[in-house]
mmCIF file of N, CA and C in Angstrom:
data_model
loop_
_atom_site.group_PDB
_atom_site.id
_atom_site.type_symbol
_atom_site.label_atom_id
_atom_site.label_comp_id
_atom_site.label_asym_id
_atom_site.label_seq_id
_atom_site.Cartn_x
_atom_site.Cartn_y
_atom_site.Cartn_z
ATOM 1 N N MET H 1 0.845 -1.181 0.000
ATOM 2 C CA MET H 1 0.000 0.000 0.000
ATOM 3 C C MET H 1 0.886 1.239 0.000
ATOM 4 N N ALA H 2 0.624 2.139 -0.893
ATOM 5 C CA ALA H 2 1.414 3.360 -1.022
ATOM 6 C C ALA H 2 1.077 4.349 0.096
ATOM 7 N N MET H 3 1.994 5.260 0.308
ATOM 8 C CA MET H 3 1.846 6.277 1.341
ATOM 9 C C MET H 3 1.715 7.639 0.661
ATOM 10 N N GLU H 4 0.863 8.499 1.178
ATOM 11 C CA GLU H 4 0.679 9.822 0.596
ATOM 12 C C GLU H 4 1.726 10.801 1.130
ATOM 13 N N ALA H 5 2.097 11.759 0.286
ATOM 14 C CA ALA H 5 3.086 12.766 0.662
ATOM 15 C C ALA H 5 2.664 13.522 1.920
ATOM 16 N N GLY H 6 1.386 13.833 2.022
ATOM 17 C CA GLY H 6 0.876 14.555 3.189
ATOM 18 C C GLY H 6 1.055 13.772 4.476
ATOM 19 N N GLN H 7 0.934 12.461 4.386
ATOM 20 C CA GLN H 7 1.112 11.613 5.563
ATOM 21 C C GLN H 7 2.574 11.611 6.012
ATOM 22 N N ILE H 8 3.486 11.538 5.063
ATOM 23 C CA ILE H 8 4.914 11.594 5.384
ATOM 24 C C ILE H 8 5.234 12.925 6.056
ATOM 25 N N LYS H 9 4.755 14.004 5.460
ATOM 26 C CA LYS H 9 4.992 15.346 6.000
ATOM 27 C C LYS H 9 4.431 15.475 7.408
ATOM 28 N N SER H 10 3.237 14.982 7.633
ATOM 29 C CA SER H 10 2.595 15.070 8.953
ATOM 30 C C SER H 10 3.383 14.312 10.018
ATOM 31 N N LEU H 11 3.863 13.119 9.687
ATOM 32 C CA LEU H 11 4.639 12.333 10.646
ATOM 33 C C LEU H 11 5.940 13.051 11.019
ATOM 34 N N ILE H 12 6.605 13.622 10.018
ATOM 35 C CA ILE H 12 7.860 14.327 10.280
ATOM 36 C C ILE H 12 7.596 15.590 11.103
ATOM 37 N N GLU H 13 6.571 16.347 10.747
ATOM 38 C CA GLU H 13 6.252 17.580 11.476
ATOM 39 C C GLU H 13 5.804 17.292 12.907
ATOM 40 N N ALA H 14 5.178 16.156 13.133
ATOM 41 C CA ALA H 14 4.767 15.794 14.494
ATOM 42 C C ALA H 14 5.996 15.541 15.369
ATOM 43 N N ALA H 15 7.029 14.965 14.780
ATOM 44 C CA ALA H 15 8.253 14.675 15.530
ATOM 45 C C ALA H 15 9.146 15.909 15.665
ATOM 46 N N PHE H 16 9.078 16.797 14.688
ATOM 47 C CA PHE H 16 9.916 18.001 14.662
ATOM 48 C C PHE H 16 9.023 19.211 14.384
ATOM 49 N N PRO H 17 8.361 19.743 15.410
ATOM 50 C CA PRO H 17 7.393 20.815 15.205
ATOM 51 C C PRO H 17 7.954 22.072 14.530
ATOM 52 N N ASP H 18 9.258 22.310 14.654
ATOM 53 C CA ASP H 18 9.860 23.490 14.037
ATOM 54 C C ASP H 18 10.294 23.244 12.596
ATOM 55 N N ALA H 19 10.143 22.037 12.113
ATOM 56 C CA ALA H 19 10.715 21.639 10.827
ATOM 57 C C ALA H 19 10.051 22.317 9.633
ATOM 58 N N VAL H 20 10.894 22.577 8.645
ATOM 59 C CA VAL H 20 10.425 22.945 7.316
ATOM 60 C C VAL H 20 10.595 21.673 6.498
ATOM 61 N N VAL H 21 9.481 21.156 5.992
ATOM 62 C CA VAL H 21 9.488 19.866 5.303
ATOM 63 C C VAL H 21 8.954 20.044 3.885
ATOM 64 N N VAL H 22 9.722 19.578 2.913
ATOM 65 C CA VAL H 22 9.303 19.596 1.515
ATOM 66 C C VAL H 22 9.355 18.156 1.014
ATOM 67 N N ILE H 23 8.217 17.675 0.522
ATOM 68 C CA ILE H 23 8.116 16.299 0.022
ATOM 69 C C ILE H 23 7.832 16.337 -1.469
ATOM 70 N N GLU H 24 8.524 15.504 -2.225
ATOM 71 C CA GLU H 24 8.299 15.408 -3.666
ATOM 72 C C GLU H 24 8.087 13.937 -4.025
ATOM 73 N N ASP H 25 6.999 13.665 -4.745
ATOM 74 C CA ASP H 25 6.738 12.316 -5.245
ATOM 75 C C ASP H 25 7.534 12.167 -6.542
ATOM 76 N N LEU H 26 8.582 11.386 -6.508
ATOM 77 C CA LEU H 26 9.522 11.317 -7.624
ATOM 78 C C LEU H 26 8.972 10.648 -8.873
ATOM 79 N N ARG H 27 8.085 9.689 -8.696
ATOM 80 C CA ARG H 27 7.565 8.941 -9.846
ATOM 81 C C ARG H 27 6.057 9.072 -10.024
ATOM 82 N N GLY H 28 5.404 9.732 -9.095
ATOM 83 C CA GLY H 28 3.954 9.842 -9.172
ATOM 84 C C GLY H 28 3.240 8.569 -8.777
ATOM 85 N N ASP H 29 3.971 7.648 -8.133
ATOM 86 C CA ASP H 29 3.378 6.365 -7.775
ATOM 87 C C ASP H 29 3.098 6.210 -6.289
ATOM 88 N N GLY H 30 3.398 7.263 -5.492
ATOM 89 C CA GLY H 30 3.166 7.185 -4.055
ATOM 90 C C GLY H 30 4.084 6.208 -3.359
ATOM 91 N N ASP H 31 5.182 5.865 -4.011
ATOM 92 C CA ASP H 31 6.088 4.852 -3.475
ATOM 93 C C ASP H 31 7.544 5.316 -3.428
ATOM 94 N N HIS H 32 7.870 6.358 -4.178
ATOM 95 C CA HIS H 32 9.234 6.869 -4.268
ATOM 96 C C HIS H 32 9.214 8.377 -4.032
ATOM 97 N N TYR H 33 9.741 8.791 -2.900
ATOM 98 C CA TYR H 33 9.695 10.198 -2.523
ATOM 99 C C TYR H 33 11.087 10.760 -2.261
ATOM 100 N N ALA H 34 11.170 12.081 -2.344
ATOM 101 C CA ALA H 34 12.335 12.824 -1.869
ATOM 102 C C ALA H 34 11.817 13.750 -0.773
ATOM 103 N N ALA H 35 12.577 13.869 0.296
ATOM 104 C CA ALA H 35 12.184 14.746 1.397
ATOM 105 C C ALA H 35 13.365 15.624 1.788
ATOM 106 N N GLN H 36 13.081 16.907 1.964
ATOM 107 C CA GLN H 36 14.049 17.847 2.497
ATOM 108 C C GLN H 36 13.514 18.297 3.845
ATOM 109 N N VAL H 37 14.299 18.099 4.897
ATOM 110 C CA VAL H 37 13.850 18.421 6.248
ATOM 111 C C VAL H 37 14.889 19.321 6.909
ATOM 112 N N THR H 38 14.451 20.488 7.360
ATOM 113 C CA THR H 38 15.312 21.416 8.085
ATOM 114 C C THR H 38 14.728 21.586 9.474
ATOM 115 N N SER H 39 15.540 21.290 10.497
ATOM 116 C CA SER H 39 15.070 21.386 11.876
ATOM 117 C C SER H 39 16.236 21.692 12.802
ATOM 118 N N ALA H 40 15.973 22.497 13.817
ATOM 119 C CA ALA H 40 16.985 22.799 14.837
ATOM 120 C C ALA H 40 17.373 21.547 15.613
ATOM 121 N N ALA H 41 16.521 20.543 15.615
ATOM 122 C CA ALA H 41 16.813 19.290 16.324
ATOM 123 C C ALA H 41 18.041 18.591 15.737
ATOM 124 N N PHE H 42 18.419 18.941 14.513
ATOM 125 C CA PHE H 42 19.549 18.306 13.858
ATOM 126 C C PHE H 42 20.891 18.960 14.212
ATOM 127 N N LYS H 43 20.839 20.077 14.880
ATOM 128 C CA LYS H 43 22.071 20.799 15.200
ATOM 129 C C LYS H 43 23.011 19.918 16.032
ATOM 130 N N GLY H 44 24.257 19.825 15.587
ATOM 131 C CA GLY H 44 25.263 19.033 16.287
ATOM 132 C C GLY H 44 25.200 17.547 16.018
ATOM 133 N N LYS H 45 24.280 17.118 15.189
ATOM 134 C CA LYS H 45 24.129 15.696 14.861
ATOM 135 C C LYS H 45 24.790 15.406 13.517
ATOM 136 N N SER H 46 25.316 14.197 13.374
ATOM 137 C CA SER H 46 25.868 13.781 12.082
ATOM 138 C C SER H 46 24.714 13.559 11.104
ATOM 139 N N ARG H 47 25.050 13.497 9.835
ATOM 140 C CA ARG H 47 24.025 13.254 8.812
ATOM 141 C C ARG H 47 23.325 11.918 9.067
ATOM 142 N N VAL H 48 24.079 10.903 9.448
ATOM 143 C CA VAL H 48 23.498 9.591 9.743
ATOM 144 C C VAL H 48 22.519 9.700 10.909
ATOM 145 N N GLN H 49 22.884 10.397 11.969
ATOM 146 C CA GLN H 49 21.991 10.578 13.116
ATOM 147 C C GLN H 49 20.727 11.327 12.712
ATOM 148 N N GLN H 50 20.879 12.347 11.875
ATOM 149 C CA GLN H 50 19.717 13.109 11.402
ATOM 150 C C GLN H 50 18.755 12.210 10.643
ATOM 151 N N HIS H 51 19.291 11.387 9.763
ATOM 152 C CA HIS H 51 18.448 10.486 8.973
ATOM 153 C C HIS H 51 17.775 9.451 9.873
ATOM 154 N N GLN H 52 18.492 8.943 10.850
ATOM 155 C CA GLN H 52 17.898 7.992 11.789
ATOM 156 C C GLN H 52 16.735 8.629 12.537
ATOM 157 N N MET H 53 16.876 9.897 12.889
ATOM 158 C CA MET H 53 15.809 10.605 13.594
ATOM 159 C C MET H 53 14.550 10.704 12.718
ATOM 160 N N VAL H 54 14.747 10.978 11.437
ATOM 161 C CA VAL H 54 13.598 11.079 10.522
ATOM 162 C C VAL H 54 12.969 9.705 10.320
ATOM 163 N N TYR H 55 13.782 8.673 10.125
ATOM 164 C CA TYR H 55 13.230 7.325 9.954
ATOM 165 C C TYR H 55 12.421 6.901 11.183
ATOM 166 N N LYS H 56 12.907 7.256 12.359
ATOM 167 C CA LYS H 56 12.163 6.955 13.590
ATOM 168 C C LYS H 56 10.817 7.680 13.593
ATOM 169 N N ALA H 57 10.805 8.915 13.118
ATOM 170 C CA ALA H 57 9.561 9.693 13.051
ATOM 171 C C ALA H 57 8.546 9.049 12.104
ATOM 172 N N LEU H 58 9.027 8.321 11.111
ATOM 173 C CA LEU H 58 8.137 7.675 10.140
ATOM 174 C C LEU H 58 7.516 6.394 10.681
ATOM 175 N N ARG H 59 7.876 6.022 11.891
ATOM 176 C CA ARG H 59 7.232 4.917 12.624
ATOM 177 C C ARG H 59 7.142 3.609 11.844
ATOM 178 N N GLY H 60 8.242 3.206 11.249
ATOM 179 C CA GLY H 60 8.261 1.908 10.574
ATOM 180 C C GLY H 60 7.725 1.898 9.161
ATOM 181 N N ALA H 61 7.341 3.040 8.620
ATOM 182 C CA ALA H 61 6.783 3.070 7.266
ATOM 183 C C ALA H 61 7.794 2.599 6.225
ATOM 184 N N MET H 62 9.080 2.749 6.509
ATOM 185 C CA MET H 62 10.107 2.313 5.559
ATOM 186 C C MET H 62 10.125 0.787 5.431
ATOM 187 N N ASP H 63 9.489 0.094 6.335
ATOM 188 C CA ASP H 63 9.444 -1.366 6.288
ATOM 189 C C ASP H 63 8.275 -1.901 5.476
ATOM 190 N N GLY H 64 7.447 -1.032 4.931
ATOM 191 C CA GLY H 64 6.297 -1.540 4.204
ATOM 192 C C GLY H 64 5.641 -0.533 3.282
ATOM 193 N N GLU H 65 4.986 0.460 3.847
ATOM 194 C CA GLU H 65 4.204 1.397 3.047
ATOM 195 C C GLU H 65 5.048 2.274 2.136
ATOM 196 N N LEU H 66 6.235 2.609 2.583
ATOM 197 C CA LEU H 66 7.093 3.536 1.847
ATOM 198 C C LEU H 66 8.303 2.782 1.320
ATOM 199 N N HIS H 67 8.401 2.689 0.009
ATOM 200 C CA HIS H 67 9.466 1.894 -0.604
ATOM 201 C C HIS H 67 10.799 2.633 -0.628
ATOM 202 N N ALA H 68 10.805 3.896 -1.051
ATOM 203 C CA ALA H 68 12.061 4.627 -1.201
ATOM 204 C C ALA H 68 11.890 6.080 -0.790
ATOM 205 N N LEU H 69 12.882 6.569 -0.041
ATOM 206 C CA LEU H 69 12.867 7.964 0.397
ATOM 207 C C LEU H 69 14.280 8.520 0.252
ATOM 208 N N ALA H 70 14.441 9.447 -0.695
ATOM 209 C CA ALA H 70 15.712 10.161 -0.842
ATOM 210 C C ALA H 70 15.647 11.311 0.165
ATOM 211 N N LEU H 71 16.509 11.269 1.148
ATOM 212 C CA LEU H 71 16.391 12.174 2.294
ATOM 213 C C LEU H 71 17.545 13.159 2.353
ATOM 214 N N GLN H 72 17.203 14.436 2.503
ATOM 215 C CA GLN H 72 18.171 15.499 2.743
ATOM 216 C C GLN H 72 17.774 16.175 4.047
ATOM 217 N N THR H 73 18.710 16.254 4.985
ATOM 218 C CA THR H 73 18.422 16.884 6.266
ATOM 219 C C THR H 73 19.475 17.928 6.567
ATOM 220 N N GLN H 74 19.065 18.924 7.356
ATOM 221 C CA GLN H 74 20.007 19.956 7.790
ATOM 222 C C GLN H 74 19.417 20.748 8.935
ATOM 223 N N ALA H 75 20.307 21.353 9.712
ATOM 224 C CA ALA H 75 19.892 22.296 10.725
ATOM 225 C C ALA H 75 19.768 23.654 10.042
ATOM 226 N N PRO H 76 18.928 24.552 10.569
ATOM 227 C CA PRO H 76 18.805 25.872 9.947
ATOM 228 C C PRO H 76 20.137 26.632 10.008
ATOM 229 N N ALA H 77 20.375 27.424 8.984
ATOM 230 C CA ALA H 77 21.588 28.252 8.969
ATOM 231 C C ALA H 77 21.471 29.331 10.033
ATOM 232 N N GLU H 78 22.604 29.629 10.653
ATOM 233 C CA GLU H 78 22.577 30.648 11.693
ATOM 234 C C GLU H 78 23.122 31.948 11.189
#
């Protein structure tokens, strides 16, 4: 079962209320997305840690509903 872009965005925003989240459906199939997430929660974290935080926010969706997510994360520029 495919996942909607709005659902991905909502899950990420629930975990990171300050986040600026941009989701793009790469193929139009609801199965391959790109996400850009900017949040202060990422400050001081490695890129791997940032991605792990986002995957945790998706609550296991990467194991079934969501096939592929090209993820870009960053802390806001100061």
